[in-house]
Amino acid sequence: VVMGNGRIALGSLDGIVILGPKNFSLQQSPNRLKLTDILVNGSSICESQDYLFGTNEQIVYSNIKLSHSQNSLTFYFSNFNYTNHQQTIYSYFLEGYDKVWSESSQLNMATYRNLLPGEYTFHYKYKEASGDWQDCLEPTRIRILPPIWATWWAKLLYFVLVMGGIGLILSQVRRMEH
């Protein structure tokens, strides 16, 4: 029920609560840019058992290790400012893949497909109409592992096998000459 002087009366299980303009303040708290989700090959990382929890059960995306087949990523991010969301623009940059920052837009997501094995760092930032660019506080590091046949120790094994084969052929040639 709306009362005089801008007051509102609300019913609750414990009685009536009366709120007035003095009970509210419109303080602007600084908006914090955060990743809200990462899709790996179309599935939310939150649904897997490999994500990490920080304080207050908040999901932390700081260091992510993926297999070579998990190479399509979609990042979702937000500054959680819903009052001026039409005036907020975002930009992002995947270090190790992109050469420059993305073009600024209102789109708060980034998609990368068929990433090669390697190490990447995802940076993102936002800007409201009246402010400067605000970077994310903690970029996300992603490591996509190579397939087993392309690891350094597999290459070492290939080298040893080739050298052994050459040695075997040379020993056979010498045996045939004598």
CSV table of C-alpha atoms in Angstrom, one decimal:
chain,number,residue,atom,x,y,z
A,1,VAL,CA,0.0,0.0,0.0
A,2,VAL,CA,1.3,3.4,-0.9
A,3,MET,CA,1.1,5.9,1.9
A,4,GLY,CA,1.6,9.7,2.1
A,5,ASN,CA,5.1,11.3,1.9
A,6,GLY,CA,6.4,8.6,-0.5
A,7,ARG,CA,6.1,5.8,2.1
A,8,ILE,CA,5.2,2.2,1.3
A,9,ALA,CA,3.6,-0.3,3.7
A,10,LEU,CA,4.4,-4.0,3.0
A,11,GLY,CA,2.9,-6.9,4.8
A,12,SER,CA,5.2,-9.7,6.1
A,13,LEU,CA,4.9,-12.7,8.3
A,14,ASP,CA,6.1,-10.6,11.3
A,15,GLY,CA,3.7,-7.7,10.7
A,16,ILE,CA,3.8,-4.6,8.6
A,17,VAL,CA,7.0,-3.0,7.3
A,18,ILE,CA,6.9,0.7,6.4
A,19,LEU,CA,9.6,2.0,4.1
A,20,GLY,CA,10.2,5.6,3.2
A,21,PRO,CA,12.6,7.6,1.0
A,22,LYS,CA,15.0,7.9,3.9
A,23,ASN,CA,15.4,4.1,4.0
A,24,PHE,CA,17.0,4.0,0.6
A,25,SER,CA,20.1,5.6,-0.9
A,26,LEU,CA,21.2,5.4,-4.5
A,27,GLN,CA,24.9,5.1,-3.9
A,28,GLN,CA,26.8,4.1,-7.0
A,29,SER,CA,29.1,1.2,-6.1
A,30,PRO,CA,31.9,0.5,-8.5
A,31,ASN,CA,30.9,-2.1,-11.1
A,32,ARG,CA,33.2,-5.0,-11.2
A,33,LEU,CA,33.8,-6.8,-14.5
A,34,LYS,CA,33.7,-10.6,-14.2
A,35,LEU,CA,33.4,-13.7,-16.2
A,36,THR,CA,30.0,-15.2,-15.7
A,37,ASP,CA,30.6,-18.4,-17.7
A,38,ILE,CA,32.8,-20.2,-20.2
A,39,LEU,CA,31.4,-22.7,-22.7
A,40,VAL,CA,33.9,-25.4,-23.7
A,41,ASN,CA,32.7,-27.0,-27.0
A,42,GLY,CA,29.2,-25.7,-26.2
A,43,SER,CA,29.0,-27.0,-22.7
A,44,SER,CA,29.2,-24.7,-19.6
A,45,ILE,CA,32.3,-25.2,-17.6
A,46,CYS,CA,30.1,-24.9,-14.5
A,47,GLU,CA,28.5,-28.2,-15.4
A,48,SER,CA,31.8,-30.0,-15.3
A,49,GLN,CA,33.5,-31.1,-12.1
A,50,ASP,CA,36.7,-29.3,-12.9
A,51,TYR,CA,35.8,-25.7,-12.1
A,52,LEU,CA,37.2,-24.0,-9.0
A,53,PHE,CA,35.4,-22.2,-6.2
A,54,GLY,CA,36.6,-19.1,-4.5
A,55,THR,CA,35.1,-17.3,-1.6
A,56,ASN,CA,31.4,-17.4,-1.2
A,57,GLU,CA,31.0,-20.2,-3.7
A,58,GLN,CA,31.9,-17.7,-6.5
A,59,ILE,CA,33.3,-19.5,-9.5
A,60,VAL,CA,36.9,-18.5,-10.3
A,61,TYR,CA,38.2,-18.9,-13.8
A,62,SER,CA,41.9,-18.1,-13.4
A,63,ASN,CA,43.8,-21.2,-14.7
A,64,ILE,CA,42.0,-23.6,-17.0
A,65,LYS,CA,43.7,-26.7,-18.5
A,66,LEU,CA,41.9,-28.4,-21.5
A,67,SER,CA,42.6,-31.3,-23.8
A,68,HIS,CA,43.4,-30.8,-27.4
A,69,SER,CA,39.8,-31.7,-28.4
A,70,GLN,CA,38.4,-29.0,-26.1
A,71,ASN,CA,39.4,-26.2,-28.4
A,72,SER,CA,36.2,-24.1,-29.0
A,73,LEU,CA,35.5,-21.6,-26.2
A,74,THR,CA,32.9,-19.0,-25.6
A,75,PHE,CA,33.4,-16.4,-22.8
A,76,TYR,CA,30.5,-14.5,-21.2
A,77,PHE,CA,31.3,-11.5,-19.0
A,78,SER,CA,29.4,-8.6,-17.4
A,79,ASN,CA,29.9,-5.5,-15.3
A,80,PHE,CA,26.6,-6.1,-13.6
A,81,ASN,CA,25.4,-2.5,-14.2
A,82,TYR,CA,21.8,-3.0,-15.3
A,83,THR,CA,20.7,0.6,-15.0
A,84,ASN,CA,22.9,1.8,-17.9
A,85,HIS,CA,23.4,-1.4,-19.8
A,86,GLN,CA,22.5,0.2,-23.1
A,87,GLN,CA,25.5,2.6,-22.7
A,88,THR,CA,28.0,0.0,-21.8
A,89,ILE,CA,30.5,-1.3,-24.4
A,90,TYR,CA,32.9,-4.2,-24.1
A,91,SER,CA,36.1,-5.2,-25.8
A,92,TYR,CA,38.3,-8.4,-25.4
A,93,PHE,CA,41.6,-9.8,-26.4
A,94,LEU,CA,42.9,-13.4,-26.4
A,95,GLU,CA,46.6,-13.2,-25.9
A,96,GLY,CA,48.3,-15.8,-28.0
A,97,TYR,CA,45.6,-15.7,-30.7
A,98,ASP,CA,44.4,-12.1,-31.3
A,99,LYS,CA,46.7,-9.4,-32.7
A,100,VAL,CA,44.5,-6.5,-31.5
A,101,TRP,CA,41.6,-5.8,-29.1
A,102,SER,CA,38.2,-6.6,-30.5
A,103,GLU,CA,36.0,-3.8,-31.9
A,104,SER,CA,34.0,-2.2,-29.1
A,105,SER,CA,30.4,-3.3,-28.9
A,106,GLN,CA,27.5,-4.0,-26.5
A,107,LEU,CA,28.0,-7.7,-26.9
A,108,ASN,CA,29.3,-9.2,-23.7
A,109,MET,CA,30.6,-12.5,-25.1
A,110,ALA,CA,33.5,-13.7,-27.2
A,111,THR,CA,33.8,-17.0,-29.2
A,112,TYR,CA,36.9,-18.7,-30.4
A,113,ARG,CA,36.8,-21.9,-32.4
A,114,ASN,CA,39.4,-24.5,-33.3
A,115,LEU,CA,42.2,-23.1,-31.1
A,116,LEU,CA,45.5,-24.8,-31.5
A,117,PRO,CA,47.3,-26.4,-28.5
A,118,GLY,CA,49.1,-23.7,-26.6
A,119,GLU,CA,48.8,-21.1,-23.8
A,120,TYR,CA,46.3,-18.3,-24.0
A,121,THR,CA,45.3,-15.4,-21.8
A,122,PHE,CA,41.8,-13.9,-22.1
A,123,HIS,CA,41.6,-10.2,-21.3
A,124,TYR,CA,38.4,-8.1,-21.4
A,125,LYS,CA,37.3,-4.6,-20.5
A,126,TYR,CA,34.3,-2.3,-20.5
A,127,LYS,CA,33.5,1.3,-20.8
A,128,GLU,CA,30.3,3.2,-19.7
A,129,ALA,CA,29.3,6.3,-21.6
A,130,SER,CA,30.6,8.6,-18.9
A,131,GLY,CA,33.8,6.8,-18.0
A,132,ASP,CA,37.1,5.4,-18.9
A,133,TRP,CA,37.9,1.8,-19.8
A,134,GLN,CA,37.9,-0.6,-16.9
A,135,ASP,CA,39.9,-3.8,-17.3
A,136,CYS,CA,39.2,-7.1,-15.7
A,137,LEU,CA,41.2,-7.5,-12.5
A,138,GLU,CA,42.2,-11.1,-13.2
A,139,PRO,CA,42.6,-12.3,-16.7
A,140,THR,CA,41.9,-16.0,-17.4
A,141,ARG,CA,44.8,-18.2,-18.4
A,142,ILE,CA,43.9,-21.2,-20.7
A,143,ARG,CA,46.2,-24.0,-21.6
A,144,ILE,CA,45.2,-26.4,-24.3
A,145,LEU,CA,47.3,-29.5,-24.2
A,146,PRO,CA,48.6,-31.1,-27.3
A,147,PRO,CA,47.4,-34.6,-28.4
A,148,ILE,CA,49.5,-37.4,-27.0
A,149,TRP,CA,51.2,-38.0,-30.3
A,150,ALA,CA,52.4,-34.4,-30.4
A,151,THR,CA,54.0,-34.1,-26.9
A,152,TRP,CA,57.7,-33.6,-26.5
A,153,TRP,CA,58.2,-37.1,-25.1
A,154,ALA,CA,56.4,-38.7,-28.0
A,155,LYS,CA,58.6,-36.7,-30.4
A,156,LEU,CA,61.6,-38.0,-28.4
A,157,LEU,CA,60.3,-41.5,-28.8
A,158,TYR,CA,59.9,-41.0,-32.6
A,159,PHE,CA,63.5,-39.8,-32.8
A,160,VAL,CA,64.8,-42.8,-30.8
A,161,LEU,CA,62.9,-45.2,-33.1
A,162,VAL,CA,64.1,-43.5,-36.3
A,163,MET,CA,67.7,-43.5,-35.0
A,164,GLY,CA,67.4,-47.1,-34.0
A,165,GLY,CA,66.0,-48.0,-37.4
A,166,ILE,CA,68.9,-46.2,-39.1
A,167,GLY,CA,71.3,-48.0,-36.9
A,168,LEU,CA,69.7,-51.4,-37.6
A,169,ILE,CA,69.9,-50.7,-41.4
A,170,LEU,CA,73.5,-49.6,-41.2
A,171,SER,CA,74.4,-52.8,-39.2
A,172,GLN,CA,72.7,-55.0,-41.8
A,173,VAL,CA,74.5,-53.2,-44.6
A,174,ARG,CA,77.9,-53.8,-42.9
A,175,ARG,CA,77.1,-57.4,-42.2
A,176,MET,CA,76.2,-57.9,-45.9
A,177,GLU,CA,79.5,-56.3,-47.0
A,178,HIS,CA,81.6,-58.7,-44.9
